[in-house]
Coordinates of C-alpha atoms and ligand atoms in Angstrom, one line a residue:
M1 CA 30.3 -33.5 63.1
S2 CA 32.0 -36.4 62.7
N3 CA 34.1 -37.2 59.7
K4 CA 33.0 -41.0 60.0
Y5 CA 30.5 -41.9 56.8
Y6 CA 28.8 -44.8 56.5
I7 CA 27.6 -46.0 52.7
T8 CA 25.8 -48.8 51.2
T9 CA 24.5 -50.0 48.2
P10 CA 21.1 -52.2 48.2
I11 CA 21.9 -55.7 49.5
Y12 CA 21.3 -57.9 46.1
Y13 CA 18.5 -60.6 45.4
V14 CA 20.6 -63.7 45.7
N15 CA 18.9 -65.7 43.6
D16 CA 19.0 -63.2 40.6
K17 CA 21.6 -63.1 38.1
P18 CA 24.4 -59.8 37.8
H19 CA 23.2 -57.7 35.1
I20 CA 23.6 -53.6 34.2
G21 CA 21.6 -52.3 37.2
H22 CA 23.2 -54.1 40.0
A23 CA 26.5 -53.1 38.2
Y24 CA 25.0 -49.3 38.0
T25 CA 24.0 -48.9 42.2
S26 CA 27.7 -50.4 42.8
V27 CA 29.9 -48.3 40.8
A28 CA 28.0 -45.5 41.7
T29 CA 28.1 -46.2 45.4
D30 CA 31.7 -47.0 44.9
F31 CA 32.2 -43.6 43.4
I32 CA 31.1 -41.8 46.2
A33 CA 32.5 -43.6 48.7
R34 CA 36.1 -43.5 47.0
F35 CA 35.4 -39.5 46.6
M36 CA 34.7 -39.3 49.8
S37 CA 38.2 -41.0 51.0
L38 CA 39.4 -39.1 48.5
R39 CA 38.9 -35.9 50.7
G40 CA 39.6 -37.0 53.5
N41 CA 36.8 -38.5 54.8
D42 CA 36.3 -41.9 57.1
V43 CA 34.4 -44.0 54.9
R44 CA 32.6 -47.4 55.3
F45 CA 31.3 -49.0 51.9
Q46 CA 28.9 -52.2 52.7
T47 CA 27.4 -53.9 50.7
G48 CA 26.3 -58.0 50.4
T49 CA 23.3 -60.6 49.6
D50 CA 19.6 -60.8 50.6
E51 CA 19.0 -64.4 51.0
H52 CA 15.2 -65.1 52.6
G53 CA 11.9 -64.9 50.9
L54 CA 9.3 -66.8 48.9
K55 CA 11.2 -66.7 45.8
I56 CA 14.5 -68.2 46.6
Q57 CA 12.7 -71.1 48.9
K58 CA 10.7 -71.6 45.3
A59 CA 14.2 -72.1 43.4
A60 CA 15.7 -74.1 45.9
D61 CA 12.6 -76.2 45.8
A62 CA 12.7 -76.7 42.0
S63 CA 16.2 -77.8 42.0
K64 CA 15.3 -80.3 45.1
I65 CA 18.1 -78.8 47.1
D66 CA 18.4 -76.6 50.7
P67 CA 17.9 -73.0 50.5
I68 CA 21.1 -72.1 52.3
H69 CA 23.5 -74.3 49.5
L70 CA 21.7 -72.2 47.3
C71 CA 22.2 -68.6 49.1
N72 CA 25.6 -70.3 49.5
K73 CA 26.5 -70.8 45.9
N74 CA 24.8 -67.5 44.7
S75 CA 26.2 -65.2 47.0
Q76 CA 29.9 -66.2 46.1
I77 CA 28.6 -64.6 42.7
F78 CA 27.9 -61.1 43.8
R79 CA 30.8 -61.5 46.0
D80 CA 33.0 -62.1 42.9
L81 CA 31.0 -59.4 41.1
T82 CA 32.5 -56.6 43.6
V83 CA 36.4 -58.0 42.9
T84 CA 35.2 -57.5 39.0
L85 CA 33.5 -54.4 39.4
N86 CA 36.9 -53.3 41.6
L87 CA 35.1 -52.1 44.5
S88 CA 36.3 -50.6 47.5
N89 CA 33.6 -52.3 49.9
D90 CA 35.0 -53.0 53.8
D91 CA 32.1 -55.0 54.0
F92 CA 30.1 -57.7 52.7
I93 CA 26.8 -58.8 54.4
R94 CA 24.6 -62.1 54.1
T95 CA 21.1 -62.0 55.5
T96 CA 22.1 -65.8 56.5
E97 CA 24.9 -65.2 58.6
K98 CA 24.4 -64.8 62.6
R99 CA 25.2 -61.2 63.1
H100 CA 22.1 -60.4 60.9
I101 CA 19.7 -62.4 62.3
D102 CA 20.4 -61.4 65.6
G103 CA 20.3 -57.8 64.4
A104 CA 16.8 -58.0 62.7
S105 CA 15.6 -59.7 66.1
Y106 CA 17.1 -57.3 67.9
L107 CA 14.8 -54.9 66.0
W108 CA 12.0 -56.7 66.4
N109 CA 11.9 -56.9 69.9
R110 CA 12.3 -53.6 70.4
L111 CA 8.9 -52.8 68.2
Y112 CA 7.4 -55.6 69.8
E113 CA 8.3 -54.5 73.2
R114 CA 7.0 -50.6 72.4
D115 CA 3.8 -52.0 71.1
Q116 CA 4.3 -51.5 67.8
I117 CA 3.2 -55.0 66.4
Y118 CA 0.2 -56.9 66.8
L119 CA -1.3 -60.0 65.1
G120 CA -3.6 -59.9 62.7
E121 CA -4.6 -61.4 59.5
Y122 CA -3.3 -59.9 55.6
T123 CA -5.9 -60.4 53.0
G124 CA -4.4 -58.6 49.3
W125 CA -2.0 -58.8 46.8
Y126 CA 1.6 -59.9 47.0
S127 CA 4.2 -59.7 44.7
I128 CA 6.5 -62.5 44.7
S129 CA 9.0 -60.7 42.1
D130 CA 9.3 -57.4 44.0
E131 CA 8.4 -59.1 47.5
T132 CA 5.9 -56.5 48.2
F133 CA 2.2 -56.3 49.3
Y134 CA 0.2 -53.6 46.8
N135 CA -2.8 -51.9 47.3
E136 CA -5.1 -52.4 44.6
K137 CA -5.1 -48.8 43.4
D138 CA -1.0 -49.3 42.7
L139 CA -1.9 -51.8 40.4
I140 CA -2.0 -51.7 36.5
K141 CA -5.4 -53.8 35.2
Q142 CA -4.2 -56.2 32.7
D143 CA -6.9 -56.8 29.6
D144 CA -7.8 -60.3 31.3
G145 CA -8.6 -58.9 34.3
S146 CA -5.4 -59.7 36.3
Y147 CA -3.5 -57.4 37.8
K148 CA 0.6 -56.1 37.4
T149 CA 2.8 -54.2 39.6
V150 CA 4.5 -51.4 37.9
T151 CA 7.5 -53.7 37.9
G152 CA 5.9 -56.2 35.2
G153 CA 5.5 -59.0 38.3
P154 CA 2.1 -60.8 38.7
V155 CA 0.7 -60.2 41.8
E156 CA -1.3 -62.7 43.6
W157 CA -4.2 -62.8 46.5
I158 CA -3.5 -63.8 50.2
K159 CA -5.3 -64.6 52.7
E160 CA -2.7 -65.6 56.1
K161 CA -2.4 -64.6 59.8
S162 CA 0.4 -62.0 59.6
Y163 CA 1.6 -59.5 62.6
F164 CA 1.4 -56.0 61.6
F165 CA 3.5 -53.0 62.0
K166 CA 1.8 -49.6 62.9
L167 CA 3.0 -47.9 59.8
S168 CA 0.0 -45.8 60.0
E169 CA 0.4 -44.3 63.2
W170 CA 4.0 -43.0 61.5
S171 CA 3.1 -40.8 58.8
K172 CA 3.0 -37.5 60.6
K173 CA 6.6 -38.3 61.9
L174 CA 7.4 -38.8 58.7
L175 CA 6.3 -36.1 56.7
D176 CA 7.8 -33.7 59.5
L177 CA 11.0 -35.8 58.8
Y178 CA 10.6 -34.5 54.7
K179 CA 9.9 -31.0 55.7
N180 CA 12.4 -31.0 58.7
N181 CA 15.3 -32.6 56.6
P182 CA 14.7 -31.2 53.0
N183 CA 17.6 -33.6 51.5
F184 CA 16.8 -36.5 53.4
V185 CA 15.1 -38.3 50.3
N186 CA 17.4 -37.2 46.8
P187 CA 16.8 -36.0 44.4
A188 CA 14.1 -33.6 44.7
S189 CA 12.0 -35.0 42.2
K190 CA 12.0 -38.5 43.9
R191 CA 11.5 -36.6 47.3
N192 CA 8.1 -35.4 46.0
E193 CA 6.8 -38.7 45.2
V194 CA 7.6 -40.2 48.8
I195 CA 5.8 -37.1 50.5
K196 CA 3.0 -37.7 48.0
F197 CA 2.3 -41.1 48.8
V198 CA 2.6 -41.0 52.1
E199 CA 0.2 -38.2 52.0
S200 CA -2.2 -40.6 50.4
G201 CA -2.5 -42.6 53.7
L202 CA -0.4 -45.2 54.8
N203 CA -1.9 -48.6 56.0
D204 CA -0.1 -50.7 58.5
L205 CA 2.4 -53.5 57.4
S206 CA 2.2 -56.9 57.3
V207 CA 5.7 -57.7 59.2
S208 CA 5.7 -61.5 59.1
R209 CA 4.8 -64.8 56.8
T210 CA 3.4 -68.4 57.7
S211 CA 3.1 -70.0 54.6
F212 CA 6.8 -70.9 53.9
K213 CA 9.5 -71.2 56.2
W214 CA 12.8 -69.6 55.0
G215 CA 13.0 -66.9 56.7
I216 CA 13.9 -65.7 59.9
K217 CA 12.2 -66.5 62.9
T218 CA 9.9 -64.0 64.9
P219 CA 11.5 -64.3 68.4
T220 CA 8.2 -63.6 69.7
D221 CA 6.5 -66.4 68.0
V222 CA 8.3 -69.1 66.2
D223 CA 5.3 -70.0 63.8
H224 CA 6.3 -66.1 61.8
I225 CA 8.9 -65.7 60.0
M226 CA 9.9 -62.3 59.4
Y227 CA 9.1 -60.3 56.3
V228 CA 11.4 -60.2 53.8
W229 CA 12.0 -56.3 53.8
L230 CA 11.9 -56.0 57.4
D231 CA 14.6 -58.7 57.8
A232 CA 16.6 -56.9 55.0
L233 CA 16.8 -53.4 55.4
T234 CA 18.4 -54.3 59.0
C235 CA 21.5 -55.3 56.8
Y236 CA 22.7 -52.0 57.0
A237 CA 22.7 -51.5 60.5
N238 CA 23.8 -54.8 61.1
G239 CA 27.1 -54.2 59.2
V240 CA 28.3 -51.5 61.6
D241 CA 26.9 -53.5 64.9
Y242 CA 24.1 -51.0 65.5
L243 CA 21.4 -53.3 66.6
D244 CA 23.3 -54.5 69.5
D245 CA 24.5 -53.7 73.0
S246 CA 28.3 -54.3 72.3
K247 CA 30.3 -51.6 72.5
S248 CA 31.7 -51.9 69.2
H249 CA 33.7 -49.1 67.5
L250 CA 31.7 -49.5 64.2
K251 CA 28.7 -48.0 65.6
E252 CA 30.3 -44.8 65.3
Y253 CA 29.5 -44.6 61.4
W254 CA 25.9 -45.0 62.3
K255 CA 26.2 -41.3 62.8
N256 CA 26.6 -40.3 58.8
V257 CA 24.2 -42.9 56.9
I258 CA 23.9 -42.4 53.3
H259 CA 21.9 -45.2 51.3
I260 CA 22.2 -45.3 47.5
V261 CA 19.0 -47.5 46.0
G262 CA 17.3 -47.7 42.7
K263 CA 13.7 -45.8 42.4
D264 CA 12.0 -49.1 42.5
I265 CA 13.4 -49.7 46.1
L266 CA 13.0 -45.8 47.2
R267 CA 9.3 -46.5 49.2
H268 CA 11.0 -49.4 51.3
H269 CA 14.1 -47.4 52.3
A270 CA 12.5 -43.9 52.6
I271 CA 9.1 -44.5 53.9
Y272 CA 9.4 -48.0 56.2
W273 CA 13.2 -48.2 57.1
P274 CA 12.8 -44.6 58.8
A275 CA 9.2 -45.7 60.3
F276 CA 10.9 -48.8 61.7
L277 CA 13.8 -47.1 63.5
M278 CA 11.7 -44.4 65.1
A279 CA 9.3 -46.5 66.0
A280 CA 12.1 -48.7 67.6
D281 CA 13.9 -45.4 69.3
L282 CA 16.9 -45.7 66.8
D283 CA 18.3 -43.4 64.9
I284 CA 17.5 -43.2 61.2
P285 CA 20.0 -42.7 58.3
T286 CA 21.0 -39.2 57.0
K287 CA 20.0 -39.4 53.1
I288 CA 18.8 -41.7 50.8
F289 CA 19.6 -41.1 47.2
A290 CA 17.7 -42.8 44.2
H291 CA 19.0 -43.5 41.1
G292 CA 17.3 -44.0 37.6
W293 CA 16.8 -47.2 36.2
W294 CA 19.1 -48.4 32.4
T295 CA 17.2 -49.9 29.2
N296 CA 18.3 -51.3 26.9
E297 CA 18.9 -49.6 23.3
G298 CA 15.5 -48.1 24.0
N299 CA 13.7 -51.5 25.6
K300 CA 12.5 -52.5 29.3
I301 CA 15.6 -54.9 30.3
S302 CA 13.4 -57.8 31.6
K303 CA 14.4 -61.5 31.9
S304 CA 11.5 -62.6 29.7
I305 CA 12.5 -60.5 26.8
G306 CA 16.3 -61.8 26.9
N307 CA 17.5 -58.3 26.7
V308 CA 19.1 -58.7 30.2
I309 CA 23.1 -57.2 29.7
D310 CA 25.3 -59.2 31.4
P311 CA 28.1 -56.5 33.3
I312 CA 30.7 -59.3 32.6
E313 CA 30.4 -59.6 29.2
I314 CA 30.7 -55.9 28.7
I315 CA 34.1 -55.4 30.7
N316 CA 35.6 -58.5 29.1
E317 CA 34.9 -56.9 25.6
Y318 CA 35.1 -53.1 26.2
G319 CA 37.4 -53.1 30.0
L320 CA 36.4 -52.4 33.2
D321 CA 37.2 -48.5 33.3
Q322 CA 35.9 -47.9 30.4
F323 CA 32.5 -49.6 31.5
R324 CA 32.9 -47.6 35.0
Y325 CA 33.4 -44.4 33.1
F326 CA 30.1 -44.9 31.0
L327 CA 27.9 -45.9 33.4
L328 CA 28.8 -42.7 35.4
R329 CA 29.2 -40.4 32.8
E330 CA 26.4 -41.2 30.3
V331 CA 23.4 -40.4 32.6
P332 CA 22.8 -37.6 35.0
F333 CA 22.8 -39.5 38.2
G334 CA 19.2 -39.9 39.0
N335 CA 18.1 -40.1 35.8
D336 CA 17.0 -43.1 33.6
G337 CA 19.4 -44.2 30.6
D338 CA 19.5 -46.2 27.6
F339 CA 22.5 -48.1 27.3
S340 CA 24.1 -48.8 24.1
K341 CA 27.4 -50.5 22.7
E342 CA 27.2 -46.9 20.2
A343 CA 27.0 -44.7 22.9
L344 CA 29.6 -46.7 25.3
I345 CA 31.8 -46.9 21.6
N346 CA 31.7 -43.2 21.5
R347 CA 32.7 -42.4 25.2
I348 CA 35.7 -44.6 25.2
N349 CA 37.3 -42.9 21.8
S350 CA 35.9 -39.3 22.0
D351 CA 36.9 -38.9 26.0
L352 CA 38.8 -41.9 26.9
V353 CA 41.1 -42.1 23.8
N354 CA 41.1 -38.5 22.2
D355 CA 41.1 -36.7 25.3
L356 CA 43.0 -38.4 28.4
G357 CA 44.8 -41.1 26.7
N358 CA 46.3 -38.9 23.9
L359 CA 47.5 -36.0 26.6
C360 CA 49.2 -38.8 28.4
Q361 CA 50.4 -40.3 25.2
R362 CA 52.1 -37.2 23.6
S363 CA 53.7 -35.1 26.7
L364 CA 54.8 -38.8 28.9
T365 CA 56.7 -40.0 25.0
M366 CA 58.0 -36.5 24.8
I367 CA 59.8 -36.6 28.2
E368 CA 60.8 -40.2 27.3
K369 CA 62.3 -39.4 24.2
K370 CA 63.7 -36.0 24.7
R371 CA 64.5 -36.1 28.3
D372 CA 65.5 -39.9 28.8
S373 CA 62.2 -39.9 30.9
I374 CA 63.0 -37.6 33.6
I375 CA 60.3 -35.5 34.3
P376 CA 62.0 -31.6 34.3
M377 CA 61.4 -29.4 37.3
I378 CA 58.8 -26.2 36.9
T379 CA 60.7 -23.1 36.5
K380 CA 57.8 -20.3 35.9
Y381 CA 54.1 -19.6 37.1
G382 CA 53.4 -17.5 33.9
E383 CA 49.8 -16.7 33.3
H384 CA 49.0 -19.5 31.6
E385 CA 50.5 -21.9 34.1
K386 CA 48.6 -20.2 36.6
S387 CA 45.3 -20.3 35.0
L388 CA 45.9 -24.0 34.6
K389 CA 46.6 -24.3 38.1
K390 CA 43.6 -22.5 39.0
S391 CA 41.7 -24.7 36.8
S392 CA 42.7 -27.9 39.0
E393 CA 41.5 -25.8 42.3
T394 CA 38.5 -25.5 40.8
V395 CA 37.8 -29.4 40.4
L396 CA 39.0 -29.5 43.9
I397 CA 36.4 -27.0 45.5
E398 CA 33.6 -27.3 43.2
G399 CA 34.0 -31.1 42.4
S400 CA 33.3 -31.5 46.4
E401 CA 30.2 -29.5 45.8
L402 CA 28.7 -31.6 43.2
I403 CA 29.6 -34.3 44.7
N404 CA 27.6 -33.5 48.2
E405 CA 24.6 -33.0 46.1
F406 CA 25.6 -36.5 44.0
R407 CA 26.1 -34.8 40.6
I408 CA 28.3 -37.6 39.6
H409 CA 28.1 -36.8 35.8
E410 CA 28.5 -33.1 36.4
Y411 CA 31.9 -33.9 38.1
I412 CA 33.2 -36.0 35.4
K413 CA 32.3 -33.0 33.2
L414 CA 34.5 -30.5 35.5
V415 CA 37.5 -32.8 35.3
W416 CA 36.8 -33.0 31.6
V417 CA 36.7 -29.6 31.5
H418 CA 40.5 -29.3 33.0
I419 CA 41.7 -32.3 31.0
S420 CA 41.1 -30.2 27.7
R421 CA 42.7 -27.1 29.2
V422 CA 45.7 -29.4 29.8
N423 CA 45.6 -30.2 26.4
K424 CA 45.1 -27.0 25.0
Y425 CA 48.4 -25.8 26.7
F426 CA 50.3 -28.2 25.3
N427 CA 48.7 -27.8 22.1
D428 CA 49.3 -23.9 22.1
N429 CA 52.7 -23.9 23.2
K430 CA 54.0 -26.2 20.9
P431 CA 56.7 -27.9 22.5
W432 CA 57.9 -29.7 19.3
E433 CA 58.8 -26.0 17.9
L434 CA 59.8 -24.6 21.8
E435 CA 62.3 -26.9 21.7
K436 CA 64.6 -25.4 19.2
I437 CA 63.9 -21.8 20.0
N438 CA 63.6 -22.0 23.8
E439 CA 64.8 -24.7 25.9
E440 CA 63.8 -23.3 29.4
E441 CA 60.2 -22.8 28.2
F442 CA 60.4 -26.1 26.3
L443 CA 60.8 -27.8 29.6
N444 CA 58.8 -26.2 31.7
V445 CA 55.8 -27.1 29.5
L446 CA 56.6 -30.4 29.7
A447 CA 56.8 -30.3 33.7
T448 CA 53.4 -28.6 34.0
T449 CA 51.7 -31.1 31.8
A450 CA 53.0 -34.1 33.7
E451 CA 51.9 -32.1 37.1
Q452 CA 48.8 -31.7 36.1
I453 CA 48.7 -35.2 34.7
K454 CA 49.6 -36.2 38.4
N455 CA 46.4 -33.8 39.3
I456 CA 44.3 -35.4 36.6
A457 CA 45.1 -39.0 37.4
F458 CA 43.9 -38.1 41.6
F459 CA 40.2 -36.5 39.9
I460 CA 40.0 -39.8 37.9
N461 CA 40.5 -42.2 41.0
P462 CA 36.8 -42.5 42.3
I463 CA 35.7 -43.2 38.5
M464 CA 38.6 -45.6 37.1
P465 CA 40.2 -46.2 40.1
D466 CA 42.8 -49.0 37.8
T467 CA 43.7 -46.2 35.1
S468 CA 44.3 -43.6 38.1
K469 CA 47.1 -45.9 39.3
E470 CA 48.3 -46.7 36.3
I471 CA 49.0 -42.8 35.3
L472 CA 50.7 -42.5 38.4
K473 CA 52.7 -45.3 38.2
L474 CA 53.6 -43.9 34.3
I475 CA 55.2 -41.0 36.2
G476 CA 56.9 -42.6 38.7
I477 CA 54.2 -42.6 41.9
I478 CA 53.9 -46.2 43.1
D479 CA 51.7 -46.7 46.0
A480 CA 50.0 -43.2 46.7
S481 CA 47.3 -42.9 49.2
F482 CA 44.8 -41.5 47.4
T483 CA 43.9 -38.5 49.1
F484 CA 43.9 -35.0 47.6
D485 CA 45.7 -34.3 50.3
T486 CA 48.5 -36.6 49.2
M487 CA 47.8 -35.1 46.0
N488 CA 49.2 -31.5 46.9
R489 CA 51.9 -32.6 48.8
T490 CA 53.2 -35.1 45.9
N491 CA 55.9 -33.7 43.2
V492 CA 56.6 -35.3 40.1
N493 CA 59.3 -32.8 39.0
G494 CA 62.6 -34.9 38.5
N495 CA 61.0 -38.6 39.1
K496 CA 61.6 -41.0 36.4
L497 CA 58.9 -42.6 34.1
S498 CA 58.2 -45.9 33.7
K499 CA 57.8 -47.4 30.3
I500 CA 54.9 -45.8 28.6
K501 CA 51.9 -47.6 27.1
H502 CA 48.4 -46.6 25.4
L503 CA 46.1 -46.7 28.4
F504 CA 43.1 -47.5 26.5
K505 CA 42.5 -48.9 23.2
R506 CA 40.2 -47.5 20.0
V507 CA 37.6 -49.3 19.2
Ligands
MSP1 N1 17.4 -57.1 47.5 C1 16.8 -55.8 47.4 C2 17.1 -54.7 48.4 C3 17.5 -54.9 49.5 S1 18.5 -53.8 50.3 C4 18.0 -53.6 52.0 C5 16.7 -55.8 45.4 N2 17.9 -56.2 45.0 S2 17.5 -56.4 43.7 O1 19.4 -56.9 43.2 O2 16.3 -56.3 42.6 O3 18.6 -54.8 43.0 C6 19.5 -53.9 43.7 C7 19.9 -53.2 43.0 O4 19.9 -53.1 41.4 C8 18.7 -52.0 43.4 O5 19.3 -50.6 43.6 C9 17.8 -51.8 41.9 O6 17.1 -50.5 41.9 C10 18.9 -51.6 40.8 N3 18.4 -52.1 39.8 C11 17.8 -53.2 39.1 N4 17.4 -53.4 38.0 C12 18.1 -51.9 37.2 C13 18.1 -51.3 36.0 N5 17.6 -52.2 35.1 N6 18.6 -50.1 36.0 C14 19.3 -49.9 37.1 N7 19.3 -50.4 38.6 C15 18.0 -51.2 38.9 O7 15.8 -54.7 45.3

């Protein structure tokens, strides 16, 4: 099996303002990508912006500008967000780029040639805010007789000529796929929802529009533009040149593809996307993971309520790594979660300041003061030292298994169990007393603690990449390559510390 992995995050609607949901999908995907690199996988990570559709055309019309100008301006905001969040993405794709338009057209042609697309007329409900067609049974009837989608958006009745994709013909193949690959849709609860939906019967899918222009023209009929989801989903394949006939080396990444998405867009990824690919005789992704949604202090986040959480404001107030830690630690990945400042502050003060910050501060300050900043040598592996070593090895082995199952918050818990063991080792050995009675033991405790602080710095790298670097710098390691292999090979004993400073501020 190839060691190359392709990890993706959904591309953001360019018309939205960045909010906590965008930050969450991105940071969680970044965690997975960084963790897999850490354990030696060759990872490619892509994000980007979704720029076509009626919503954007309407917004551009309202401001009397060309849609592409609006897209250029807004796409840059999301590109800046990737920097603000310290994402390790290798690529940022825009659906208005030539490589994307060519790839989407390539898929259309393959579907057309295989007789998977036919011309008809669409009459039914459409939600502009979700850019999604709905069956009436999946909508919520309001008191005034109108309908709303589960995400709260209005729907309108549309009637227009449209090409259809023969989705209904793929039900059996899709159900076989879920049955034969139980890990295709994760978590299991979401997999069951998908299966139920497919079992309830699939209609053919309208895949083109004629009532507006802002989209990719279908290559077989220039009067139609592609349905924005057919267009957008191909971004994943286009980022690794999979939908062209070139000999690009990036195609190798299409062998192991992991899509991380929010639960609201699981249907598009777990049903439409593999159906399009199978119908075009192309390879499908390996796994899809659907995460939950955040609420704000118990309330659904919505523009109309005005309780949208701006990730940049939180980062400016509390710090990036604090925010990343909170998002990943607070809620089991896959579940819904509630954002509150109180919960964020508790996590910062207890897990970061008390547990991690204090461990580094106390032990390294002792090395600074008593040993002129030189980390002593480990001279003995007694019972306690051996058990710390074992605890650290457990993080490596069990941690990797947990991440294979996307159990991010449990991995973090495991790392924090290790941190508390190192804290306990330091406390129980009372180096401040040992110093006077047994110098060899005293130095051994400092050296062992420093060694474990190095390991912790690697363990937290996917969660808090800046803090990880900062800790390594404190213990004299600069420019480390972040792999567990390097961690095992790097020795800190004899290193000179750099000037000690607090890692986190108490709030
Ligand atoms: N453009 C589509 C994706 C196309 S992928 C080929 C889209 N964009 S989005 O900007 O609306 O959403 C981006 C991501 O943010 C999605 O994974 C979505 O689930 C996630 N979130 C949006 N609001 C959210 C919360 N309140 N909480 C958590 N994540 C949510 O969908």
